[in-house]
Amino acid sequence: MMSPAALTRRIAPVLACVGLLAVWQVASLALKNDSFPTAIEAIRAIPDILGDKEALINILASLRRMAIGFGVAVIFSIPLGLLMGRSRAVAAFFNPLLMIIYPVPKAALMPIIMLWLGVGDITKTLVIFLGVSLPVIYHSFEGAKAVEEKMLWSGAAMGLSPLQRLVRIVLPAALPEILTGCRTGLVLALITMITSEMIARQSGAGNILFNALDMGQYDTVFAMIIIVGAMGICLDALFERVRARLVRWSEPQFDIPLSFS
Amino acid sequence: MKVLPSRSNEWVRSVTPQKPASAIIEIDRVSQVFQTSARKEHLALSEISLTIEEGAFVSILGPSGCGKSTLLYIVGGFVNPTSGAAKIKGQAITGPGPDRGPVFQEFALFPWKTVLGNVMYGPRQQGVRAAEAEAQSRALIEMVGLKGYENFYPKELSGGMKQRVALARTLAYHPEVLLMDEPFGALDAHTRTRLQNDLLNIWERDRKTVLFVTHSVDEAVFLSDKVVMMSKSPGRIRHVIDIDLPRPRRRNELLLDPRYQKYVVDIERMFDESDEFGSPS
């Protein structure tokens, strides 16, 4: 049996979704605008997209680029961020570079990258990589900087070399912060994935969306928005599960010291 | 070489002290200067010389800001002195090593490891096989009074329990010298007393050399063989007092012992006098 509070927590998100769809439905019926289909029309278009082989291939191609861009970014960014956090020289070198790149919308770099690398997978994956890297570097950096000096000293006294301390103390100690960065990165990966496909139309989920827009198939446009949104929710929920398991030791539910000296 | 007859051998043994006191740590004219701002320098330690004998429990006592922790970090190899040198067993200290085990006021446990994982960390790093390291660690955890908490994470423990884990974690890799940096400073009075008692009980079993930093006079007298008093600005050694009280020490007996009381009163008076040399506290 679920407690009433737990039940409320379960039902609340469902209610929010249903409420949103209801407002959409009513607004659409009231406005009677061709480019604003009703929620029911949009939802009806979803099976058509997911049933279409070509559309599925497009969506999977998008997801693959996203996974590669995200994966490579994480592998590259965590060590860089950790090194920056523990070495002033490394931080002094990379900080200005990152400060310049950070506020630039990564999609704005796309036309230039397209000139160099074409409109194919490499360009889009690179843009995703750029989008994901910065939050992961930033959070790894902050996490590594915050590691208690005495914890590192304790490791040094046990005979851990500087590299061992980085991998076996700084990395796990900074993991909660790193994973926060990865979570932001994951959402950014999805966003840059769609924008990259908007700029370089060739394949992908964004391609379906914007083609439908060009052809005036507004129910498909809205159906794709729902699909992309749902992918985002699922990926985030999946990631949150993995994260919660990895950093169980730092979760606040444990933050109740036992009364024993 | 001629082998001595057994009788004369016995004679030699009878006049030789059981364990000759030999210096394990030598601190030779150590000074430490900190750059507080671009132009300003702060002399934290001035020409400190001190010899610590093997198996001795030595407390460094002083007001906050007298550099007593810095001195401990220099012996630990965590901080390099601006001038002078520290030696362990005649070897210059150039960095941290498993022969000197620190216990910090902040505990500095590895929060992603359980109690057992924390205690096993050192032995595993030293190449002890997992099964053996685990058995030793479980015994140590029991010794510090945490049996049953092996699989708890540090976050689930109170301050006193965390410091017990930190002590076990350091003892686990068998350092020759324990470096304790105000280890009970963050604990409430009751917990502090209990940990002092337990530390003494543990220490009296194998009598490792302990260098213990504190600003509590009765803690220093209760635990130590020798109290080194420091004053601040700059950090200097003012007095070295031998605490000639019998061991094993029991708190309830000691508190009633006039000799203990005299040490505390005398040292407190010296403490106040030495404080006048520094800025008002």
Coordinates of C-alpha atoms in Angstrom, one line a residue:
Chain A
M1 CA 0.0 0.0 0.0
M2 CA 1.2 3.5 -0.9
S3 CA 0.9 6.3 1.6
P4 CA -1.4 9.1 0.6
A5 CA 1.6 11.4 0.2
A6 CA 3.4 8.9 -2.1
L7 CA 0.2 8.5 -4.1
T8 CA -0.1 12.2 -4.6
R9 CA 3.5 12.4 -5.7
R10 CA 2.8 9.6 -8.3
I11 CA -0.4 11.2 -9.6
A12 CA 0.8 14.8 -9.7
P13 CA 3.0 14.5 -12.9
V14 CA 0.2 12.6 -14.7
L15 CA -2.3 15.3 -13.8
A16 CA 0.2 18.0 -15.1
C17 CA 0.4 16.2 -18.5
V18 CA -3.3 15.7 -18.8
G19 CA -3.9 19.3 -17.8
L20 CA -1.4 20.6 -20.4
L21 CA -3.1 18.5 -23.1
A22 CA -6.5 19.8 -22.0
V23 CA -5.5 23.4 -22.2
W24 CA -3.9 22.8 -25.6
Q25 CA -7.1 21.1 -26.9
V26 CA -9.3 23.9 -25.7
A27 CA -7.0 26.7 -26.9
S28 CA -6.7 25.0 -30.3
L29 CA -10.5 24.6 -30.7
A30 CA -11.0 28.2 -29.7
L31 CA -8.4 29.7 -32.0
K32 CA -9.4 27.6 -35.1
N33 CA -6.0 28.2 -36.7
D34 CA -4.7 25.7 -39.3
S35 CA -1.1 25.9 -38.0
F36 CA -2.3 24.9 -34.5
P37 CA -3.8 21.4 -34.5
T38 CA -5.6 20.1 -31.5
A39 CA -3.8 17.9 -29.0
I40 CA -5.9 14.9 -30.2
E41 CA -4.8 15.4 -33.9
A42 CA -1.2 15.6 -32.8
I43 CA -1.4 12.5 -30.7
R44 CA -3.1 10.7 -33.6
A45 CA -0.2 11.5 -35.8
I46 CA 2.4 9.9 -33.5
P47 CA 1.7 6.2 -34.5
D48 CA 2.0 7.2 -38.2
I49 CA 5.5 8.6 -37.6
L50 CA 6.6 5.7 -35.4
G51 CA 5.1 3.2 -37.8
D52 CA 7.0 4.7 -40.7
K53 CA 10.3 2.8 -41.3
E54 CA 12.1 5.8 -42.8
A55 CA 11.0 8.1 -39.9
L56 CA 12.3 5.5 -37.5
I57 CA 15.7 5.3 -39.3
N58 CA 15.9 9.0 -39.1
I59 CA 15.1 9.1 -35.4
L60 CA 17.6 6.3 -34.7
A61 CA 20.3 8.2 -36.7
S62 CA 19.7 11.2 -34.5
L63 CA 19.9 9.2 -31.3
R64 CA 23.1 7.6 -32.5
R65 CA 24.8 11.0 -33.2
M66 CA 23.6 12.2 -29.8
A67 CA 25.0 9.1 -28.0
I68 CA 28.3 9.5 -29.7
G69 CA 28.5 13.2 -29.2
F70 CA 27.5 12.9 -25.6
G71 CA 29.8 9.9 -24.9
V72 CA 32.9 11.4 -26.4
A73 CA 32.2 14.8 -24.7
V74 CA 31.9 13.1 -21.3
I75 CA 35.1 11.0 -21.8
F76 CA 37.0 14.2 -22.9
S77 CA 35.5 16.7 -20.4
I78 CA 35.7 14.9 -17.1
P79 CA 39.5 14.4 -17.1
L80 CA 40.0 18.0 -18.4
G81 CA 37.7 19.4 -15.7
L82 CA 39.3 17.4 -12.9
L83 CA 42.8 18.5 -14.0
M84 CA 41.6 22.1 -14.1
G85 CA 40.2 21.8 -10.7
R86 CA 43.4 20.4 -9.2
S87 CA 46.0 22.4 -11.1
R88 CA 46.1 26.2 -11.2
A89 CA 48.2 26.2 -14.3
V90 CA 45.8 24.0 -16.3
A91 CA 42.9 26.1 -15.1
A92 CA 44.6 29.4 -16.0
F93 CA 45.2 28.1 -19.5
F94 CA 41.8 26.6 -20.2
N95 CA 39.5 29.0 -18.3
P96 CA 39.7 31.9 -20.7
L97 CA 39.1 29.6 -23.7
L98 CA 36.0 28.1 -22.1
M99 CA 34.7 31.5 -21.0
I100 CA 34.8 32.6 -24.7
I101 CA 33.1 29.5 -26.0
Y102 CA 30.6 29.1 -23.2
P103 CA 28.1 31.9 -24.1
V104 CA 28.3 31.2 -27.9
P105 CA 25.3 29.2 -29.1
K106 CA 26.9 26.1 -30.5
A107 CA 24.4 26.1 -33.4
A108 CA 25.9 29.4 -34.4
L109 CA 29.2 27.7 -35.1
M110 CA 27.5 25.2 -37.4
P111 CA 27.7 27.1 -40.7
I112 CA 31.4 27.4 -40.2
I113 CA 31.9 23.7 -39.3
M114 CA 29.7 22.8 -42.2
L115 CA 32.1 24.6 -44.5
W116 CA 34.9 22.6 -43.2
L117 CA 33.4 19.2 -42.6
G118 CA 30.3 19.1 -44.8
V119 CA 26.7 18.5 -43.7
G120 CA 27.1 14.9 -42.6
D121 CA 27.3 13.1 -39.3
I122 CA 30.7 14.5 -38.3
T123 CA 29.5 18.1 -38.2
K124 CA 26.4 17.4 -36.3
T125 CA 28.1 15.1 -33.8
L126 CA 30.8 17.7 -33.3
V127 CA 28.2 20.3 -32.5
I128 CA 26.6 18.0 -30.0
F129 CA 30.0 17.3 -28.5
L130 CA 30.6 21.1 -28.1
G131 CA 27.2 21.5 -26.5
V132 CA 27.7 18.8 -23.9
S133 CA 31.4 19.5 -23.1
L134 CA 31.0 22.8 -21.5
P135 CA 28.6 22.0 -18.6
V136 CA 30.5 18.7 -18.0
I137 CA 33.9 20.5 -17.9
Y138 CA 32.5 23.2 -15.7
H139 CA 30.9 20.9 -13.2
S140 CA 33.9 18.5 -13.1
F141 CA 36.1 21.6 -12.5
E142 CA 33.9 22.9 -9.6
G143 CA 33.7 19.4 -8.2
A144 CA 37.4 18.8 -8.2
K145 CA 38.1 22.2 -6.8
A146 CA 35.9 21.5 -3.8
V147 CA 37.6 18.2 -2.8
E148 CA 38.8 18.5 0.8
E149 CA 42.6 18.9 0.9
K150 CA 42.8 16.7 4.0
M151 CA 41.2 13.9 2.1
L152 CA 44.0 14.1 -0.5
W153 CA 46.5 14.2 2.3
S154 CA 45.1 11.1 3.8
G155 CA 45.4 9.4 0.5
A156 CA 49.0 10.7 0.1
A157 CA 49.9 9.3 3.5
M158 CA 48.6 5.9 2.4
G159 CA 51.0 6.1 -0.6
L160 CA 48.8 7.2 -3.4
S161 CA 50.7 8.9 -6.3
P162 CA 49.3 12.2 -7.6
L163 CA 47.7 10.4 -10.6
Q164 CA 46.2 7.8 -8.3
R165 CA 44.8 10.6 -6.1
L166 CA 43.2 12.2 -9.1
V167 CA 41.5 9.0 -10.3
R168 CA 40.8 7.3 -7.0
I169 CA 40.0 10.3 -4.7
V170 CA 39.2 13.4 -6.8
L171 CA 37.1 11.5 -9.3
P172 CA 34.8 9.7 -6.8
A173 CA 34.7 12.7 -4.5
A174 CA 33.6 15.0 -7.3
L175 CA 31.2 12.4 -8.9
P176 CA 27.9 14.0 -7.6
E177 CA 28.9 17.3 -9.1
I178 CA 30.2 15.7 -12.3
L179 CA 26.9 13.8 -12.8
T180 CA 24.9 17.0 -12.3
G181 CA 27.0 18.4 -15.2
C182 CA 26.3 15.2 -17.3
R183 CA 22.6 15.6 -16.7
T184 CA 22.6 19.1 -18.0
G185 CA 24.8 17.9 -20.8
L186 CA 22.3 15.2 -21.7
V187 CA 19.4 17.7 -22.2
L188 CA 21.8 20.0 -24.1
A189 CA 22.7 17.1 -26.3
L190 CA 19.0 16.6 -27.3
I191 CA 18.6 20.3 -27.9
T192 CA 21.8 20.6 -30.1
M193 CA 20.8 17.4 -31.9
I194 CA 17.6 19.0 -33.1
T195 CA 19.0 22.4 -33.9
S196 CA 21.9 20.9 -35.8
E197 CA 19.4 19.0 -37.9
M198 CA 17.4 22.1 -38.5
I199 CA 20.5 23.9 -39.9
A200 CA 21.9 20.9 -41.8
R201 CA 18.9 19.1 -43.1
Q202 CA 19.7 15.7 -44.3
S203 CA 18.4 13.2 -41.9
G204 CA 17.2 12.9 -38.3
A205 CA 14.3 13.8 -36.0
G206 CA 14.8 17.5 -36.6
N207 CA 14.7 16.9 -40.3
I208 CA 11.3 15.2 -40.1
L209 CA 10.0 18.1 -38.0
F210 CA 11.2 20.9 -40.2
N211 CA 10.2 19.1 -43.5
A212 CA 6.7 18.7 -42.1
L213 CA 6.7 22.4 -41.2
D214 CA 7.6 23.3 -44.8
M215 CA 4.9 21.1 -46.2
G216 CA 2.3 22.5 -43.8
Q217 CA 1.7 19.1 -42.0
Y218 CA 1.2 20.7 -38.7
D219 CA -0.1 17.6 -36.9
T220 CA 3.2 15.9 -37.7
V221 CA 5.2 18.9 -36.5
F222 CA 3.4 18.8 -33.1
A223 CA 3.6 15.0 -33.0
M224 CA 7.4 15.3 -33.5
I225 CA 7.6 17.9 -30.7
I226 CA 5.8 15.4 -28.4
I227 CA 8.1 12.6 -29.5
V228 CA 11.3 14.7 -28.9
G229 CA 9.9 15.8 -25.5
A230 CA 9.1 12.3 -24.5
M231 CA 12.6 11.1 -25.5
G232 CA 14.0 13.9 -23.3
I233 CA 11.9 12.8 -20.4
C234 CA 12.8 9.1 -20.8
L235 CA 16.6 9.8 -21.2
D236 CA 16.6 12.1 -18.2
A237 CA 14.7 9.6 -16.0
L238 CA 17.0 6.8 -17.1
F239 CA 20.0 8.9 -16.3
E240 CA 18.6 10.0 -13.0
R241 CA 18.3 6.3 -12.1
V242 CA 21.9 5.6 -12.9
R243 CA 23.0 8.7 -11.1
A244 CA 21.1 8.0 -8.0
R245 CA 22.7 4.5 -7.8
L246 CA 26.2 5.8 -8.4
V247 CA 26.1 8.5 -5.7
R248 CA 23.8 6.8 -3.2
W249 CA 26.4 7.6 -0.5
S250 CA 25.9 11.3 -0.9
E251 CA 22.1 11.4 -1.0
P252 CA 20.4 13.6 1.6
Q253 CA 18.2 10.7 2.7
F254 CA 21.2 9.5 4.6
D255 CA 21.8 12.8 6.1
I256 CA 20.5 11.8 9.6
P257 CA 23.4 11.0 11.9
L258 CA 22.8 8.2 14.3
S259 CA 22.8 9.3 17.9
F260 CA 25.9 7.4 19.1
S261 CA 29.3 8.9 19.9
Chain B
M1 CA 84.5 -12.7 17.2
K2 CA 84.3 -14.5 20.5
V3 CA 80.9 -15.5 21.7
L4 CA 80.2 -14.2 25.2
P5 CA 79.3 -16.8 27.8
S6 CA 75.6 -16.8 28.5
R7 CA 75.9 -15.6 32.0
S8 CA 77.6 -12.4 31.0
N9 CA 74.9 -11.9 28.4
E10 CA 72.3 -12.0 31.1
W11 CA 74.2 -9.4 33.1
V12 CA 74.3 -7.1 30.1
R13 CA 70.5 -7.4 29.7
S14 CA 69.8 -6.7 33.3
V15 CA 71.5 -3.3 33.3
T16 CA 70.3 -2.2 29.8
P17 CA 67.0 -0.4 29.9
Q18 CA 64.1 -2.4 28.5
K19 CA 63.7 -0.2 25.5
P20 CA 66.3 2.5 24.9
A21 CA 64.5 5.7 24.1
S22 CA 65.7 6.8 20.7
A23 CA 64.7 9.8 18.7
I24 CA 62.2 9.0 16.0
I25 CA 61.4 12.5 14.8
E26 CA 63.9 15.4 14.8
I27 CA 62.7 18.9 14.0
D28 CA 65.7 21.1 13.3
R29 CA 65.3 24.9 13.3
V30 CA 62.1 24.8 11.2
S31 CA 60.6 28.2 10.2
Q32 CA 57.5 28.7 8.1
V33 CA 56.6 31.9 6.4
F34 CA 53.2 32.4 4.7
Q35 CA 52.5 35.0 2.1
T36 CA 49.3 36.6 3.4
S37 CA 49.1 39.2 0.6
A38 CA 51.4 40.5 -2.2
R39 CA 53.5 42.5 0.2
K40 CA 52.8 41.0 3.6
E41 CA 54.4 37.9 5.1
H42 CA 53.4 36.1 8.2
L43 CA 56.0 34.2 10.2
A44 CA 53.9 31.2 11.4
L45 CA 56.8 29.2 12.9
S46 CA 60.1 30.6 14.0
E47 CA 63.1 28.3 14.4
I48 CA 61.4 25.4 16.0
S49 CA 63.6 22.6 17.2
L50 CA 62.2 19.5 18.8
T51 CA 63.1 15.9 19.3
I52 CA 60.4 13.2 19.7
E53 CA 61.3 9.9 21.2
E54 CA 60.0 6.6 19.9
G55 CA 56.9 5.4 21.7
A56 CA 56.2 8.8 23.4
F57 CA 52.9 10.5 23.4
V58 CA 53.7 14.2 22.8
S59 CA 51.2 17.0 22.7
I60 CA 51.7 20.3 21.1
L61 CA 49.7 22.8 23.0
G62 CA 49.1 26.4 22.0
P63 CA 46.6 29.1 21.3
S64 CA 44.9 29.1 17.8
G65 CA 47.1 30.7 15.2
C66 CA 50.4 29.6 16.9
G67 CA 51.3 27.3 14.0
K68 CA 51.0 24.0 15.9
S69 CA 49.0 22.4 13.1
T70 CA 51.5 23.7 10.5
L71 CA 54.3 22.0 12.5
L72 CA 52.3 18.7 12.4
Y73 CA 51.8 19.1 8.6
I74 CA 55.5 19.6 8.2
V75 CA 56.2 16.4 10.0
G76 CA 53.5 14.7 7.9
G77 CA 55.3 16.0 4.7
F78 CA 52.1 17.8 3.6
V79 CA 53.8 21.2 3.9
N80 CA 57.4 22.0 3.1
P81 CA 59.0 24.3 5.7
T82 CA 60.4 27.6 4.4
S83 CA 63.7 26.8 6.2
G84 CA 65.0 24.1 8.5
A85 CA 64.4 20.4 8.2
A86 CA 62.4 17.6 9.8
K87 CA 63.7 14.0 9.9
I88 CA 62.1 10.7 10.7
K89 CA 64.5 8.0 11.8
G90 CA 67.4 10.1 10.5
Q91 CA 65.8 10.4 7.0
A92 CA 64.8 13.9 5.7
I93 CA 61.1 14.2 5.3
T94 CA 60.3 15.2 1.7
G95 CA 56.7 14.2 1.4
P96 CA 53.9 12.2 3.0
G97 CA 54.4 8.5 3.6
P98 CA 52.7 5.5 5.3
D99 CA 55.2 5.7 8.2
R100 CA 53.3 8.8 9.4
G101 CA 49.5 8.4 9.7
P102 CA 47.4 11.6 10.0
V103 CA 44.1 11.9 11.8
F104 CA 42.4 15.2 11.1
Q105 CA 39.9 17.3 13.0
E106 CA 37.8 17.2 9.8
F107 CA 37.9 13.4 9.7
A108 CA 38.6 13.5 5.9
L109 CA 36.9 10.1 5.4
F110 CA 36.2 8.9 1.9
P111 CA 32.4 9.5 1.7
W112 CA 31.9 7.1 -1.2
K113 CA 33.3 4.2 0.8
T114 CA 31.7 2.4 3.7
V115 CA 33.3 2.2 7.1
L116 CA 34.9 -1.1 6.1
G117 CA 35.9 0.3 2.7
N118 CA 37.6 3.3 4.4
V119 CA 39.5 1.2 6.9
M120 CA 40.6 -1.3 4.2
Y121 CA 41.8 1.4 1.8
G122 CA 45.3 1.8 3.3
P123 CA 46.2 -1.9 3.6
R124 CA 44.9 -2.5 0.1
Q125 CA 47.0 0.3 -1.2
Q126 CA 50.0 -1.3 0.6
G127 CA 49.3 -4.5 -1.3
V128 CA 47.7 -6.6 1.4
R129 CA 45.4 -9.2 0.0
A130 CA 41.7 -8.4 0.2
A131 CA 40.7 -11.2 2.6
E132 CA 43.5 -10.4 5.0
A133 CA 42.9 -6.6 4.8
E134 CA 39.2 -7.2 5.5
A135 CA 39.9 -9.4 8.5
Q136 CA 42.4 -6.9 10.0
S137 CA 40.0 -4.0 9.3
R138 CA 37.0 -5.7 10.9
A139 CA 39.2 -6.3 14.0
L140 CA 40.2 -2.7 14.1
I141 CA 36.6 -1.5 13.6
E142 CA 35.6 -3.6 16.6
M143 CA 38.5 -2.2 18.6
V144 CA 37.4 1.4 18.0
G145 CA 33.9 0.3 19.1
L146 CA 32.1 0.3 15.8
K147 CA 31.2 -3.3 15.4
G148 CA 28.0 -3.6 13.4
Y149 CA 28.6 -0.4 11.5
E150 CA 30.9 -1.9 8.9
N151 CA 28.6 -1.3 6.0
F152 CA 27.5 2.3 6.9
Y153 CA 28.5 5.3 4.9
P154 CA 30.3 8.2 6.7
K155 CA 27.3 10.4 6.0
E156 CA 25.2 8.1 8.2
L157 CA 27.5 8.5 11.2
S158 CA 27.8 11.0 14.0
G159 CA 31.0 13.1 14.4
G160 CA 32.4 10.9 17.2
M161 CA 31.8 7.7 15.1
K162 CA 33.5 9.4 12.1
Q163 CA 36.6 10.1 14.1
R164 CA 36.7 6.5 15.3
V165 CA 36.6 5.4 11.7
A166 CA 39.4 7.9 10.8
L167 CA 41.5 6.5 13.7
A168 CA 40.9 2.9 12.6
R169 CA 41.6 3.8 8.9
T170 CA 45.0 5.3 9.9
L171 CA 45.9 2.5 12.3
A172 CA 45.1 0.0 9.6
Y173 CA 48.3 0.7 7.6
H174 CA 50.5 0.5 10.7
P175 CA 52.2 4.0 10.7
E176 CA 55.1 4.3 13.0
V177 CA 53.9 7.8 14.1
L178 CA 50.4 8.9 14.6
L179 CA 49.9 12.6 13.7
M180 CA 46.7 13.8 15.3
D181 CA 45.5 17.3 14.4
E182 CA 43.0 18.5 17.0
P183 CA 41.2 15.2 16.4
F184 CA 38.5 15.8 19.0
G185 CA 38.2 19.5 18.4
A186 CA 34.9 19.3 16.5
L187 CA 33.2 17.0 19.0
D188 CA 30.9 17.8 22.0
A189 CA 32.4 17.5 25.5
H190 CA 30.9 14.1 26.3
T191 CA 32.0 12.5 23.1
R192 CA 35.4 14.1 23.4
T193 CA 35.9 12.5 26.9
R194 CA 34.9 9.1 25.6
L195 CA 37.2 9.3 22.7
Q196 CA 40.1 10.4 24.9
N197 CA 39.6 7.4 27.1
D198 CA 39.4 5.0 24.2
L199 CA 42.4 6.6 22.5
L200 CA 44.4 6.0 25.6
N201 CA 43.3 2.4 25.9
I202 CA 44.2 1.7 22.3
W203 CA 47.5 3.6 22.6
E204 CA 48.5 1.8 25.9
R205 CA 48.4 -1.5 24.0
D206 CA 51.2 -0.9 21.5
R207 CA 52.5 2.6 22.4
K208 CA 53.1 4.0 18.9
T209 CA 54.7 7.4 18.8
V210 CA 51.9 10.0 18.8
L211 CA 52.2 13.7 18.0
F212 CA 49.0 15.3 19.2
V213 CA 48.0 18.9 18.5
T214 CA 45.4 20.4 20.8
H215 CA 44.5 23.7 22.5
S216 CA 43.0 22.0 25.5
V217 CA 45.2 21.9 28.6
D218 CA 43.5 19.0 30.4
E219 CA 43.4 16.9 27.2
A220 CA 47.2 17.4 26.8
V221 CA 48.0 16.5 30.4
F222 CA 45.6 13.6 30.5
L223 CA 47.0 12.0 27.4
S224 CA 50.7 12.9 27.2
D225 CA 54.1 12.0 28.3
K226 CA 55.3 15.4 27.2
V227 CA 53.6 18.7 26.6
V228 CA 55.2 21.2 24.2
M229 CA 53.8 24.6 24.8
M230 CA 53.8 27.1 21.9
S231 CA 53.1 30.8 21.8
K232 CA 52.0 32.7 18.7
S233 CA 53.2 35.5 16.5
P234 CA 55.6 34.1 15.7
G235 CA 55.0 30.5 16.6
R236 CA 57.7 29.5 19.1
I237 CA 58.2 26.8 21.7
R238 CA 57.8 28.3 25.1
H239 CA 58.1 25.3 27.5
V240 CA 58.5 21.6 27.3
I241 CA 56.9 19.9 30.3
D242 CA 57.3 16.2 31.1
I243 CA 54.1 14.8 32.5
D244 CA 55.2 12.3 35.1
L245 CA 52.0 10.5 35.8
P246 CA 51.6 6.8 36.1
R247 CA 50.1 4.7 33.3
P248 CA 47.7 3.1 32.6
R249 CA 45.8 6.3 33.3
R250 CA 42.2 6.2 34.4
R251 CA 40.2 9.3 34.1
N252 CA 38.4 9.0 37.4
E253 CA 41.6 8.4 39.3
L254 CA 43.6 11.1 37.5
L255 CA 41.0 13.8 38.1
L256 CA 41.4 13.3 41.8
D257 CA 45.2 13.1 41.7
P258 CA 46.8 16.3 43.0
R259 CA 49.8 15.9 40.7
Y260 CA 47.4 15.9 37.7
Q261 CA 45.7 19.0 39.1
K262 CA 49.0 20.8 39.6
Y263 CA 50.1 20.1 36.0
V264 CA 46.8 21.5 34.7
V265 CA 46.9 24.6 36.9
D266 CA 50.6 25.3 36.2
I267 CA 50.2 24.8 32.5
E268 CA 47.1 27.0 32.4
R269 CA 49.0 29.7 34.1
M270 CA 51.9 29.4 31.6
F271 CA 49.3 29.4 28.8
D272 CA 47.9 32.7 30.0
E273 CA 51.4 34.2 30.3
S274 CA 52.4 33.0 26.8
D275 CA 49.2 34.4 25.4
E276 CA 50.2 37.9 26.5
F277 CA 53.1 37.7 24.1
G278 CA 50.7 37.4 21.2
S279 CA 47.7 39.4 20.3
P280 CA 44.6 39.3 22.7
S281 CA 42.5 36.2 22.1

